[in-house]
XYZ file of C-alpha atoms in Angstrom:
412
model
C 7.117 -28.647 -0.148
C 3.894 -26.772 0.762
C 0.465 -27.463 -0.719
C -0.728 -25.368 -3.559
C -2.630 -22.333 -2.504
C -4.494 -21.219 -5.790
C -7.756 -22.680 -5.073
C -10.302 -21.329 -2.609
C -10.322 -24.293 -0.507
C -6.463 -24.487 -0.398
C -6.408 -20.958 0.646
C -8.761 -21.359 3.602
C -6.822 -24.284 4.638
C -3.562 -22.128 4.626
C -5.169 -19.386 6.425
C -7.317 -21.087 8.907
C -7.736 -21.685 11.912
C -6.918 -18.120 12.784
C -6.635 -17.095 16.452
C -8.509 -14.166 17.922
C -5.686 -11.554 17.536
C -4.976 -12.395 13.914
C -8.770 -12.342 13.111
C -8.936 -8.796 14.892
C -5.928 -7.687 12.898
C -7.605 -8.693 9.477
C -10.521 -6.870 10.757
C -8.547 -3.933 11.567
C -6.981 -3.925 8.119
C -10.422 -3.408 6.619
C -11.656 -1.062 9.146
C -8.757 1.412 9.274
C -8.684 1.980 5.355
C -12.542 2.058 5.473
C -12.321 4.979 7.921
C -9.259 6.768 6.205
C -10.862 6.472 2.760
C -14.223 7.800 4.113
C -12.114 11.209 4.307
C -8.843 11.292 2.456
C -9.850 10.674 -1.150
C -11.973 13.878 -0.765
C -9.414 16.020 0.915
C -8.573 17.864 -2.154
C -12.245 18.913 -2.477
C -12.619 19.520 1.219
C -9.374 21.846 1.293
C -10.350 23.785 -1.791
C -14.123 24.077 -1.471
C -14.775 23.843 2.146
C -11.753 25.630 3.411
C -10.852 28.186 0.471
C -7.495 26.839 -0.129
C -6.123 27.586 -3.662
C -5.607 24.560 -5.994
C -1.779 25.192 -6.013
C -1.495 24.860 -2.201
C -3.822 21.915 -2.065
C -1.439 20.201 -4.465
C 1.497 20.973 -2.389
C -0.081 19.725 0.778
C -1.132 16.375 -0.727
C 2.063 15.699 -2.218
C 3.816 16.295 1.095
C 1.090 14.028 2.702
C 1.684 11.361 0.432
C 5.501 11.294 0.796
C 5.156 11.148 4.566
C 2.718 8.317 4.538
C 4.872 6.171 2.220
C 8.364 7.070 3.161
C 7.765 7.533 6.774
C 7.341 3.731 6.862
C 11.026 3.277 7.366
C 10.583 5.116 10.617
C 7.597 2.866 11.658
C 9.715 -0.053 10.883
C 12.816 1.146 13.024
C 10.330 2.158 15.859
C 8.701 -1.327 15.863
C 12.277 -2.876 16.059
C 12.886 -0.625 19.106
C 9.840 -0.677 21.067
C 7.767 -3.599 19.690
C 5.195 -4.402 17.217
C 2.037 -3.903 19.263
C 3.063 -0.486 20.923
C 4.263 0.932 17.642
C 0.813 -0.083 16.242
C -1.049 1.456 19.443
C 1.074 4.798 19.021
C 0.397 5.071 15.423
C -3.231 4.600 15.840
C -3.252 7.299 18.757
C -1.548 9.743 16.389
C -3.793 9.028 13.295
C -6.845 9.545 15.792
C -5.500 12.812 16.862
C -5.252 13.722 13.227
C -8.990 13.078 12.705
C -9.743 14.896 15.767
C -7.826 17.946 14.091
C -9.740 17.861 10.966
C -12.954 18.034 12.948
C -11.643 21.141 14.790
C -10.518 22.507 11.437
C -14.355 23.208 10.651
C -13.984 26.138 13.049
C -10.324 26.659 12.499
C -9.257 25.946 8.677
C -5.476 26.278 9.095
C -5.363 23.325 11.404
C -6.565 21.084 8.503
C -3.025 20.838 6.973
C -1.555 19.689 10.149
C -4.204 17.261 11.010
C -3.803 15.593 7.473
C -0.130 15.323 7.860
C -0.639 13.883 11.372
C -2.862 10.988 9.911
C -0.220 10.198 7.354
C 2.174 10.070 9.964
C 0.171 7.659 11.761
C -0.177 5.536 8.854
C 3.394 5.406 8.097
C 4.090 4.060 11.705
C 1.273 1.606 11.399
C 1.643 -0.424 8.244
C 5.223 -2.005 8.909
C 4.439 -3.104 12.458
C 0.850 -4.303 11.230
C 2.264 -6.626 8.421
C 5.199 -7.758 10.789
C 2.671 -8.804 13.532
C 0.348 -10.563 10.779
C 3.272 -12.983 9.670
C 5.125 -13.287 12.849
C 5.130 -17.154 13.760
C 3.970 -18.223 10.263
C 6.167 -20.291 8.006
C 7.633 -19.051 4.870
C 5.055 -21.115 2.536
C 2.132 -19.485 4.538
C 3.136 -16.135 4.654
C 2.283 -14.945 1.233
C -1.311 -16.051 1.879
C -1.439 -14.107 5.223
C 0.048 -10.939 3.213
C -2.391 -11.233 0.518
C -5.207 -11.520 3.033
C -3.961 -8.475 4.543
C -3.701 -6.603 1.246
C -7.172 -7.838 0.272
C -8.638 -6.396 3.550
C -6.963 -3.287 2.881
C -8.195 -2.846 -0.449
C -11.816 -3.733 0.646
C -11.629 -0.932 3.041
C -10.282 1.568 0.393
C -13.011 0.598 -2.060
C -16.077 0.848 0.506
C -14.897 4.018 2.212
C -15.507 6.370 -0.642
C -18.743 4.757 -1.321
C -20.035 5.240 2.015
C -18.769 8.735 2.494
C -19.266 10.371 -0.795
C -22.587 11.954 -0.066
C -21.618 13.552 3.273
C -18.195 15.048 2.637
C -19.438 18.485 1.768
C -22.966 18.370 3.158
C -22.082 16.945 6.647
C -18.348 16.935 7.029
C -18.705 17.384 10.826
C -20.736 14.150 11.360
C -18.445 12.485 9.153
C -15.252 13.333 11.038
C -16.954 12.359 14.223
C -17.927 9.053 13.001
C -14.256 8.418 11.726
C -12.794 9.397 14.680
C -15.070 7.158 16.691
C -14.348 4.293 14.634
C -10.405 4.694 15.084
C -10.954 5.107 18.816
C -12.587 1.429 19.092
C -9.919 -0.004 16.752
C -7.292 1.671 18.896
C -8.881 0.269 22.032
C -8.894 -3.074 20.351
C -4.954 -2.917 19.675
C -4.448 -2.156 23.330
C -5.758 -5.607 24.167
C -3.718 -7.444 21.823
C -1.128 -9.954 23.246
C 2.254 -8.521 24.067
C 4.133 -11.619 23.571
C 5.177 -10.819 19.778
C 8.365 -9.832 18.332
C 10.302 -6.910 20.171
C 7.936 -6.650 22.881
C 10.341 -7.267 25.429
C 13.224 -4.830 25.400
C 14.954 -3.333 22.331
C 16.152 -6.527 20.722
C 13.651 -7.043 17.940
C 15.086 -8.986 15.299
C 18.284 -9.394 17.154
C 19.802 -6.487 15.617
C 22.007 -3.833 17.556
C 20.062 -0.841 18.492
C 22.299 1.287 16.517
C 22.048 -0.021 13.193
C 21.074 2.686 10.503
C 17.630 2.874 8.780
C 18.922 1.427 5.462
C 21.326 -1.248 7.100
C 20.829 -4.688 5.586
C 18.443 -3.366 2.959
C 17.843 -5.713 0.142
C 19.012 -3.710 -2.703
C 17.088 -5.597 -5.595
C 13.751 -5.808 -4.013
C 14.118 -2.280 -2.797
C 14.997 -0.991 -6.308
C 12.442 -2.962 -7.984
C 9.684 -1.915 -5.518
C 10.564 1.713 -6.114
C 10.578 1.201 -9.875
C 7.201 -0.615 -9.823
C 5.423 2.101 -7.561
C 6.979 4.664 -9.973
C 5.409 3.212 -12.975
C 2.286 2.112 -11.278
C 1.578 5.594 -10.028
C 1.561 7.063 -13.560
C -1.842 5.047 -13.541
C -2.795 6.319 -9.694
C -2.007 9.827 -10.387
C -3.288 10.727 -13.956
C -5.784 8.136 -14.774
C -8.628 10.626 -13.389
C -8.057 13.577 -15.416
C -7.645 11.286 -18.557
C -10.716 9.121 -17.774
C -12.963 11.889 -17.153
C -12.323 13.618 -20.347
C -13.194 10.573 -22.414
C -16.126 9.123 -20.263
C -17.415 10.345 -16.725
C -16.500 10.577 -13.108
C -18.922 7.483 -12.437
C -17.008 5.418 -15.172
C -13.629 6.400 -13.497
C -15.147 5.106 -10.240
C -16.204 1.812 -12.007
C -12.566 1.417 -13.173
C -11.257 1.859 -9.652
C -13.771 -0.589 -8.248
C -12.681 -3.330 -10.862
C -9.073 -2.819 -9.652
C -9.821 -2.986 -6.166
C -11.962 -6.198 -6.740
C -8.933 -7.717 -8.640
C -6.769 -7.278 -5.730
C -9.397 -8.716 -3.259
C -9.940 -11.872 -5.138
C -7.007 -12.681 -7.301
C -4.062 -11.750 -4.748
C -5.007 -14.158 -2.182
C -5.921 -16.892 -4.724
C -2.655 -16.377 -6.435
C -0.440 -16.064 -3.240
C 1.050 -19.473 -3.438
C 1.929 -19.373 -7.143
C 3.549 -15.957 -6.638
C 5.541 -17.570 -3.674
C 6.986 -20.214 -5.916
C 7.610 -18.111 -9.148
C 11.163 -17.555 -9.463
C 12.015 -13.691 -8.879
C 13.288 -12.973 -12.274
C 10.043 -14.437 -13.595
C 7.714 -12.529 -11.409
C 9.498 -9.258 -12.329
C 9.091 -10.189 -16.101
C 5.302 -11.045 -15.384
C 4.525 -7.906 -13.512
C 6.266 -5.452 -15.633
C 4.860 -6.872 -18.652
C 1.263 -6.587 -16.984
C 2.048 -2.889 -16.253
C 3.578 -2.121 -19.813
C 0.467 -3.953 -21.630
C -2.091 -2.030 -19.511
C -0.522 1.280 -19.904
C -0.274 0.833 -23.657
C -3.768 -0.420 -23.784
C -5.069 2.948 -22.080
C -3.666 4.952 -24.774
C -6.501 3.862 -27.087
C -8.729 5.933 -24.762
C -11.965 4.179 -25.119
C -14.117 2.756 -22.147
C -13.365 -0.747 -22.644
C -9.861 0.201 -23.057
C -9.835 2.039 -19.780
C -11.226 -1.220 -18.014
C -9.008 -3.573 -19.673
C -5.855 -1.450 -19.008
C -6.828 -1.053 -15.535
C -7.383 -4.761 -15.184
C -3.938 -5.544 -16.804
C -2.020 -2.999 -14.506
C -3.511 -4.326 -11.572
C -2.950 -7.978 -12.357
C 0.701 -6.816 -12.865
C 1.109 -4.996 -9.563
C -0.486 -7.967 -7.824
C 2.752 -10.005 -8.849
C 5.333 -7.306 -8.352
C 4.115 -5.949 -4.912
C 3.705 -9.139 -3.023
C 6.838 -10.729 -4.621
C 9.074 -7.771 -3.953
C 8.042 -7.912 -0.338
C 8.476 -11.603 -0.142
C 11.831 -11.446 -1.713
C 12.879 -8.571 0.622
C 11.724 -10.527 3.653
C 13.970 -13.582 2.079
C 17.277 -11.628 1.446
C 17.597 -9.118 4.483
C 18.941 -9.905 7.899
C 16.735 -7.346 9.450
C 13.508 -7.933 11.208
C 10.197 -8.182 9.524
C 9.132 -4.751 10.634
C 12.269 -3.157 9.486
C 12.150 -4.860 5.996
C 8.536 -3.570 5.522
C 9.760 -0.027 6.576
C 12.520 -0.134 3.906
C 9.917 -1.272 1.327
C 7.683 1.516 2.131
C 10.388 3.825 1.855
C 10.947 2.671 -1.744
C 7.426 2.709 -2.705
C 7.274 6.518 -1.542
C 10.134 7.489 -3.492
C 8.826 5.896 -6.628
C 5.456 7.325 -6.231
C 6.851 10.629 -5.472
C 8.941 10.442 -8.426
C 5.888 9.390 -10.754
C 4.280 12.563 -9.459
C 7.095 15.006 -10.186
C 8.305 13.577 -13.444
C 4.875 12.047 -14.736
C 3.175 15.252 -14.198
C 5.711 17.347 -16.542
C 5.356 14.451 -19.164
C 1.395 14.547 -18.902
C 1.493 18.154 -19.373
C 3.797 18.190 -22.440
C 1.526 15.439 -24.171
C -1.487 17.768 -23.113
C 0.007 20.518 -24.815
C 0.646 18.426 -27.843
C -2.975 17.527 -28.139
C -2.460 13.863 -27.626
C -2.453 12.603 -24.113
C -2.369 8.884 -25.342
C 1.439 9.436 -25.839
C 1.750 9.803 -22.048
C 0.637 6.187 -21.523
C 2.726 4.950 -24.435
C 5.649 6.522 -23.045
C 5.010 5.117 -19.530
C 4.599 1.522 -21.249
C 7.789 1.896 -22.956
C 9.625 2.646 -19.531
C 8.087 -0.547 -18.223
C 10.174 -2.390 -20.895
C 13.282 -0.503 -20.689
C 13.886 0.637 -16.946
C 13.684 -2.988 -15.461
C 16.898 -3.787 -17.609
C 18.699 -1.408 -15.071
C 17.746 -3.950 -12.303
C 20.309 -6.585 -13.703
C 23.267 -4.244 -12.230
C 21.650 -4.871 -8.789
C 21.963 -8.495 -8.879
C 23.255 -9.536 -5.321
C 24.660 -12.425 -3.635
C 22.277 -15.501 -2.944
C 19.507 -15.010 -0.452
C 20.319 -15.942 3.288
C 18.039 -19.240 2.855
C 19.221 -21.802 0.444
C 15.920 -21.945 -1.625
C 12.757 -19.703 -1.409
C 10.918 -23.006 -0.853
C 12.169 -23.612 2.567
C 9.891 -23.391 5.664
C 12.407 -22.349 7.884
C 11.241 -19.168 9.711
C 13.441 -16.175 10.267
C 14.875 -16.110 13.749
C 14.220 -12.921 15.648
């Protein structure tokens, strides 16, 4: 039995001492989204106002880019299984750096912007499964939640800081902004080239000990995959549509404050709660997580500023439990390598986010026409109660390990 990890002291004892490569990887988990979110959140404004694209075309471009960035993770996991974690991360960063160079060149030749944006999303899709697998390789089962949570915290910190740094320069000085982000990615890529190669899959094509011909979805853990898709489908109602809802009732500045609160909760709470989430039975975690989403979405329907803050907080607490526990359970149940499992979970996230955009957009439009968009959030909350019942049909055979508390590492 491992020590509890809810306190700050216990968390530090779990994470440290960290060797140099893992320290660099956690730093990169902050710097990469920092650079990306200095650009990507403003792409709709940049494409529309700077490059003159119509809003309909902008919406299609962003939808395709999002789908590539999420669902392409399954290719990233398979590639890491074939050529190794470090080499996959390195190629992913090279591709992503090329994408930011393309955005810089698009200032002179605008049509290049679309391909450059998709290229950056391809790099992101390839990078994340290998990054997470490298981070937890060699870490026993009891410490893995803390390492994953620390990586998520670094990721969210970069996502929170990036827009604050870049906001004043996106339209006034985009050239210097793209140059700065490109330079940052060049440095991070160079650092990855110096990471040790003695990691899973760095020699030959036997990463995870799986036959090279296995399909991308072979060995998928059906319940965590479906639960992850459903969690992202419900969460992205909040992610996709809160902006238009909140700005109508408050201001864009207040909307930014809501997002900052959500990022801060992930950064602070998830690492501290990682041990508790690990020990929590899967059924309990699903119940807690979907209940948090349901409560938060229902509170948003009130529409006041306090309700926006409270709803965002409840939704974030729900997804803190769901997203981490689904990854841990998928690792626990699947016979595939860590990178492949993370890629499969990213595919589930992409399918859920895409479905949320398509179906949620239609429902939001109907409630807007009816003159009461509060009903959109109540309908989403009702789905948080009803749809998880479908997961009961996906109960599968017991996990490969006798209990989730065991510390035996997955053999690669």
